Amino acid sequence: MNLTYKILIGMGVGIVVGSFFQLSGMDSSHWLYSVLVDQVFFIGGKIFIALLQLMVVPLVFASIVCGAANLSDGNSIGRLGGKTIGLYLLTTCAAVSMALVLAIAIDPGAGAEASTSEAFEPPEGREIRDVIVGMVPTNPVSAMAAGNMLQIIVFALLIGFVVARSGEPGARVRAFFEDFNQILMNLITLLIQAAPVGVFCLMSNVFAEIGFDKILDLLQYFMTVVLGLGIHLAVTYGLLIYLLVRVSPLAFFRRIREPMLVAFTTSSSAVTMPVTLRTVREKLGVHNDVASFSIPLGATINMDGTAIMQGVATVFIAGFYGIDLSASAYLTVILTATLASIGTAAVPSAGIIMLTMVLAQVGLPVEGIALILGVDRLLDMMRTAVNICGDAFVSSAVARSEGKLDMEVFEGRREVNAA
Ligand code: ASP
């Protein structure tokens, strides 16, 4: 049986087992719950996440150094970077605009019976200029220790660029990073074998804890976000995949099931990044020059699903408090949600924290976030899967336009070696 099916089964069984614990009303005071959910599933899930996460920093660094070193001329780096970042921003803008239209039409906030049991402490406001300044590392070692992706990307790009211009020493360093990159790819291939069990543990744990009653309370909000995510996935990506990657959207989605499932279960684009990278190279046929740069960057800055939630949440909170938003406020939401998605760390629930920035920009009460916290866990899982899909799409579209999409690999007629 292939791995994707095993992961799907792990996920399905995990959801059933977790829901059983939830519906049976057991909690940590019951011995079965405390042994299985609090210990076994918790440990299994955390170890699975850690195994993927331990690769992220070395992989981002090694793969971007290789990618930038191979694109030796500044023009190709500029063109590739421009197309990649341009598409990331455009799709995010489209996502949040569609989410706003949908939310305005449905108006989920009017008459919502929200449970405000969850307390929300607004974090320190982060200004957009700080996000921009914060992209350049002052100390790359501390950027790596802290896992600051944007800083690592900037540092790796600079090193890769200079490696290409350093003659003999550059060639030696490049050969080292290429080998190292290959070894990390082999490591992913090994670790991903643990995914069915890891995914099972994560799902059992999450579904044992998620309260379905909260979803019922906020059903309109919940369904509006789900609808927005569905439209973006099926219509926006479907159309763009057809037009720009020039392949069947269904075939495309089938090939990226693995990272989408991992994203859904881990709720983190960053943790999923190694799996996404492996998939776009080995199943979609994106050449390493493009994949090595666009996937780590996408995992960090491209979050269409997050932007959709932020658009709907803004309209929901405005509706709940009976505040009318002007046309210029909506424009501000589009702009800030797009920028916020760049500044959002690719970790669980980060989108909620960045929502504070969007709400503050249009003068809505930040405490309103408490209203939607109860249902965010499940939405986070879904939007992270959409975020990952966006990364894979942009990477393939850019590769296609550069003549770097290997259709033989896409069609499964040739296997690509991880290197
Ligand atoms: N969990 C999301 C991600 O990692 C970010 C968010 O929307 O909270 O892509």
PDB file of C-alpha atoms and ligand atoms in Angstrom, residues 267-269 306 346-351 380 383-384 387, ligand 1:
ATOM      1  CA  SER A 267      -1.075  22.939  11.473  1.00  0.00           C
ATOM      2  CA  SER A 268       2.315  24.266  10.519  1.00  0.00           C
ATOM      3  CA  SER A 269       3.626  25.175   7.076  1.00  0.00           C
ATOM      4  CA  THR A 306      -4.589  32.388   6.753  1.00  0.00           C
ATOM      5  CA  ALA A 346       4.387  29.316   9.907  1.00  0.00           C
ATOM      6  CA  VAL A 347       3.366  27.715  13.200  1.00  0.00           C
ATOM      7  CA  PRO A 348       0.000  26.732  14.677  1.00  0.00           C
ATOM      8  CA  SER A 349      -2.339  29.631  15.486  1.00  0.00           C
ATOM      9  CA  ALA A 350       0.085  32.308  14.316  1.00  0.00           C
ATOM     10  CA  GLY A 351      -2.601  33.667  11.984  1.00  0.00           C
ATOM     11  CA  ASP A 380      -5.980  26.322  11.443  1.00  0.00           C
ATOM     12  CA  ARG A 383      -6.013  26.765   6.258  1.00  0.00           C
ATOM     13  CA  THR A 384      -2.514  25.361   6.671  1.00  0.00           C
ATOM     14  CA  ASN A 387      -1.270  27.479   2.470  1.00  0.00           C
TER      15      ASN A 387
HETATM   16  N1  ASP B   1      -0.724  27.492  10.927  1.00  0.00           N
HETATM   17  C1  ASP B   1      -0.561  28.333   9.769  1.00  0.00           C
HETATM   18  C2  ASP B   1       0.642  27.873   8.974  1.00  0.00           C
HETATM   19  O1  ASP B   1       1.610  27.430   9.524  1.00  0.00           O
HETATM   20  C3  ASP B   1      -0.447  29.779  10.129  1.00  0.00           C
HETATM   21  C4  ASP B   1      -1.759  30.234  10.699  1.00  0.00           C
HETATM   22  O2  ASP B   1      -2.660  30.553   9.908  1.00  0.00           O
HETATM   23  O3  ASP B   1      -1.929  30.250  11.908  1.00  0.00           O
HETATM   24  O4  ASP B   1       0.635  27.943   7.774  1.00  0.00           O
END
